[in-house]
Amino acid sequence: MCYCTMASLLFMAAAASAAALAGRDYPTSDPLSACPGYSASHVKTTSSGLTAALTLAGEGCNVYGTDLKDLILEVSYDTDSRLHVKIQDAANDVYQVPEVYLPRPKSGGSNKHKSAFKFDYVKKPFSFSVSRSDSKEVIFDTSAASLIFESQYLRLRTKLPESPNLYGLGEHSDSFRLNTTDYIRTIWAQDAYGVPEGANLYGSHPVYYELRDSKAHGVFFLNSNGMDIKINNTPESGQYLEYNTLGGVLDFYFLAGPSMIKASQQYAEVVGLPTEMPYWGLGFHNCRYGYRDAFEVAEVVYNYSQAAIPLETMWTDIDYMYLRRTFSLDPERYSLASMRGLVDYLHDHDQHYIMMVDPNIAYQDFPGSLHRGLEENVFLLRDNGSVYKGVVWPGVAAFPDWFAENTTKFWVNEFSIFFDKDTGVDIDALWIDINEPANLNCNFPCDNPDESAIGFTPEPPPVRSPPRPLPGFPCEFQPEGCDGAETRSLEVIRDSKPPAFFPHLTRADAPAKGQRLGLPGRDLLYPKYAIHNKAANQDDWNSDKGGLSNRTVNTDVLHQNGLAEYDVHNLYGSMMSDTSYDAMLARRPTDRPLIITRSTFSGAGRKVGHWLGDNVATWEQYRLAMRSMMTFASMYQVPMVGADVCGFVNNTTEQLCARWTALGAFASFYRVHNDFDFIPQELYRWPATTASAKKNIATRYRLLDYLYTAMHKQSVDGTPVMNPMMFLYPSDPNTAGLELQYFFGPGLLVAPVTEEDATSVDVYLPDDVFYDWYTHKRIEGAGKSITVKDQGWTDIPLFLRGGVVFPVRTEGAMTTKELRTKPFELIVAIGKDGKAAGELYHDDGISVQQKGTTEIRFSYTKGVLRVSGSFGYTGETIRLSKVTFLGLGKKEHGKCAVEVAGKTVEGDVDAEKDTVTVDVDRDLTSEFTIRVD
């Protein structure tokens, strides 16, 4: 959440669009063409890889820094499907991504004879290539341009085939399949209000995937420095992809696939598997920035119940804070008594509550967090030893140093105080924001934050008493109030400003040599190479005008362990995520933390989910939600992801919001949220959104265990919970660029109406069998589009992929706890080959350590459905009510004999729909078969 004017939003969007459209020329006659490259020597080969010395092959060109003379090449066949290639400085000084954040996978587990890849190199000028061992196809070839390794600039270029299918390199709002001409992807985390196209956004994911002739591979560049990745096709150079980074080392993991799914799984092996989410977290969530007091929050909860829309979780933005200060409550509008009463009400009704926590700590005596942090020396410091201060929502603020020795202790303690279940606000999960980090109102160099902060913190709304009765809520929410209650007052707040200096604070020493903490002598504020960071007023200001530091923490700030913000800026949000995960786990040691963050780096999914930022209520950004969600879930291994339903910025419309409500029901993270400057958009506000919510949440909840099973599977082996079309149909070239339809889980095709005022949508169906979710009608895909007509505002086309068994609940419910009492139905969607398979995972939905789980496999072939697996869950009953077979080919309407676990029963045949339904009414506690001949 970030506040900007609409004028500034439109300006940023226009500037970004102009940048995206402007032609870019990368001439070979620039100063870099004189760079000599390197020569390889002292090559040592082992069964699992090789090492070599790389020496500058001539006089350095020193264009954007000083050319390093001596480098080391390390090549490791990590696994049969993963090759690791790293080029670093021989002195081991150059910064590398700390293993405290991203532990490296085990190396050297394979050899060149077993590996799917073959590594080749040329000694002088040094270049290397990676090819497939079986087909000899080259997937990466750095002979396209000389290697440059300077103190503040690295360049590596690889050749590509013409018009390649490239994906990833986020976070961005550009097309799902990347543009391949005059295109720059900049990676530098920024507060990107309106999530414009052609801009760097909140997260940093320097991994790309390429699909070639139905085979796929991935390339992960483990580097957290700011960078431009240029993709272009010129007569002189042909098609290429080029890395241009401000530092770090050249650390590559090549992922062999050969499918997109396999490549994504292999990426998860490097960055870590996603964390397991609680079952309830997959329910429907509501939030709004601008709820004026606890009464309004409670009234929204009440209104959802009156509208019979299932609300699983209520959220509160920074409105609850006293003057926007983290770890504080506004005692007049969000008193502790009212907040505890709200949480108790939600918990009593099997619902949940989430609050936002920002990283910035107000530079004020109240609420005490600043002084506790100062005592522990946990904040970023300037070179004079004073606290580095920016301007965020509370005004002047300090920023935690997530690398400092005591920061985790400090953060855990603040959570234990503020969110104490007995004396604080007992939240169930956490929302963290503006952790790029954002410095909202103090542009570079931010030398006078006190002046910049004047008038920035919004004035809170007028205090009021509860304006009307709120049935079922405690006395704090009633007009008559509570007998004997303490008067809510600001008098208890000691609101004064601490001194500017504290003598016990000392800035970190310069980085120690040989520890990968960064080269000395660099210009950390004004690098000579200007990346295309859109937080700067214009692109070339990212060099000599300090644009890298604009609207964020200055890049010359050193962390307590000696690391420079210049190098670790892109890690700030994920380091906060990791620390917050520890804090939430300390509060409830047996429960899985659910944390939703804005800024992410590779590997963030190990601890958190992601919402897609401050989007706009437009049809274009409704469509954007699909491609962004697909990319995070399927390629970045962040499966808990979704956009703000109906849009955060601008006034939505009833039509757009109804459509988006339907679409959002088929995201892993499903939340409506918007800004106080615009009309409220809770889903009960319009008839169409109310109808859309009831209809589509019911469908989502029927499918919730199917989704939960897919989420669990991704946490175990990296199988994506969301699948772009080409993930499942890589041999069909027509699927390579599809971004307006996708698979929810392994088999539910979601294809929404995407244009305003439209009542139909063209849906591409590959050569396969599909079934309409609503009617069960069989549809033969033929590698072309079909038109789905008569789609009202509340409708969304859904198709069951043939060959998949879907475990679904027989009906929805008002809460996920109630949902878990509903029996199951199996929908057996028989494929072209006459077979179908599926899975169901079941546990208690919350515990980190499970006492017992049930993992069931469903397999259908030749008229027999087999139910097998392990049945260790001993909680509520898991009951199978009925099974519906689709596509059996029964020609006569009526009854048929079906054998269930050895007993013959009657099944109902609908010859027109080609379905057979049989009542089973059996607990899923052991293996059995169903025969339907």
PDB file of C-alpha atoms in Angstrom, residues 9 11-21 24 168-175 178 183-204 227-228 531-536 539 621 624 627-628 636:
ATOM      1  CA  LEU A   9       0.134   7.537 -11.180  1.00  0.00           C
ATOM      2  CA  PHE A  11       2.597  10.249 -15.152  1.00  0.00           C
ATOM      3  CA  MET A  12       4.452   7.122 -14.041  1.00  0.00           C
ATOM      4  CA  ALA A  13       2.339   4.887 -16.248  1.00  0.00           C
ATOM      5  CA  ALA A  14       2.882   7.144 -19.260  1.00  0.00           C
ATOM      6  CA  ALA A  15       6.615   7.351 -18.633  1.00  0.00           C
ATOM      7  CA  ALA A  16       6.883   3.611 -18.249  1.00  0.00           C
ATOM      8  CA  SER A  17       4.872   2.998 -21.414  1.00  0.00           C
ATOM      9  CA  ALA A  18       7.033   5.435 -23.324  1.00  0.00           C
ATOM     10  CA  ALA A  19      10.126   3.663 -22.080  1.00  0.00           C
ATOM     11  CA  ALA A  20       8.699   0.322 -23.102  1.00  0.00           C
ATOM     12  CA  LEU A  21       7.916   1.556 -26.619  1.00  0.00           C
ATOM     13  CA  ARG A  24      16.826   0.939 -27.961  1.00  0.00           C
ATOM     14  CA  GLY A 168      10.253 -14.938 -15.981  1.00  0.00           C
ATOM     15  CA  LEU A 169      12.800 -12.253 -15.000  1.00  0.00           C
ATOM     16  CA  GLY A 170      10.414 -10.582 -12.589  1.00  0.00           C
ATOM     17  CA  GLU A 171       8.813  -8.882 -10.949  1.00  0.00           C
ATOM     18  CA  HIS A 172       7.140  -7.072 -13.834  1.00  0.00           C
ATOM     19  CA  SER A 173       3.779  -6.273 -15.405  1.00  0.00           C
ATOM     20  CA  ASP A 174       4.880  -6.958 -18.954  1.00  0.00           C
ATOM     21  CA  SER A 175       3.617  -9.747 -21.178  1.00  0.00           C
ATOM     22  CA  LEU A 178       8.699 -11.780 -22.867  1.00  0.00           C
ATOM     23  CA  TYR A 183      13.516  -5.017 -24.378  1.00  0.00           C
ATOM     24  CA  ILE A 184      15.059  -4.343 -20.981  1.00  0.00           C
ATOM     25  CA  ARG A 185      14.085  -6.055 -17.756  1.00  0.00           C
ATOM     26  CA  THR A 186      15.422  -4.077 -14.808  1.00  0.00           C
ATOM     27  CA  ILE A 187      15.682  -5.785 -11.444  1.00  0.00           C
ATOM     28  CA  TRP A 188      15.761  -3.349  -8.521  1.00  0.00           C
ATOM     29  CA  ALA A 189      13.028  -3.472  -5.896  1.00  0.00           C
ATOM     30  CA  GLN A 190      10.948  -0.306  -5.797  1.00  0.00           C
ATOM     31  CA  ASP A 191       7.639   0.952  -4.441  1.00  0.00           C
ATOM     32  CA  ALA A 192       5.758   0.685  -7.740  1.00  0.00           C
ATOM     33  CA  TYR A 193       2.369   2.325  -7.251  1.00  0.00           C
ATOM     34  CA  GLY A 194      -0.006   1.261  -9.997  1.00  0.00           C
ATOM     35  CA  VAL A 195       2.283  -1.651 -11.046  1.00  0.00           C
ATOM     36  CA  PRO A 196       3.014  -0.059 -14.451  1.00  0.00           C
ATOM     37  CA  GLU A 197       4.279  -1.956 -17.451  1.00  0.00           C
ATOM     38  CA  GLY A 198       7.847  -1.360 -18.545  1.00  0.00           C
ATOM     39  CA  ALA A 199       9.074  -0.860 -14.985  1.00  0.00           C
ATOM     40  CA  ASN A 200      10.895  -2.650 -12.206  1.00  0.00           C
ATOM     41  CA  LEU A 201       8.428  -3.562  -9.464  1.00  0.00           C
ATOM     42  CA  TYR A 202       8.592  -4.804  -5.870  1.00  0.00           C
ATOM     43  CA  GLY A 203      10.390  -8.113  -6.320  1.00  0.00           C
ATOM     44  CA  SER A 204      13.601  -9.528  -7.778  1.00  0.00           C
ATOM     45  CA  MET A 227      20.750  -5.151 -13.040  1.00  0.00           C
ATOM     46  CA  ASP A 228      19.457  -4.653 -16.553  1.00  0.00           C
ATOM     47  CA  ILE A 531      20.295   0.678 -14.768  1.00  0.00           C
ATOM     48  CA  HIS A 532      16.754   1.567 -15.884  1.00  0.00           C
ATOM     49  CA  ASN A 533      15.324   1.915 -12.388  1.00  0.00           C
ATOM     50  CA  LYS A 534      12.022   3.783 -12.652  1.00  0.00           C
ATOM     51  CA  ALA A 535      12.208   5.115  -9.081  1.00  0.00           C
ATOM     52  CA  ALA A 536      14.709   7.650 -10.413  1.00  0.00           C
ATOM     53  CA  ASP A 539      16.819   6.520 -16.285  1.00  0.00           C
ATOM     54  CA  GLN A 621      -4.964  -4.911 -14.729  1.00  0.00           C
ATOM     55  CA  LEU A 624      -2.611  -8.600 -15.675  1.00  0.00           C
ATOM     56  CA  ARG A 627      -0.148 -13.526 -15.949  1.00  0.00           C
ATOM     57  CA  SER A 628       1.434 -12.190 -12.761  1.00  0.00           C
ATOM     58  CA  TYR A 636       9.225 -18.224  -8.953  1.00  0.00           C
TER      59      TYR A 636
END
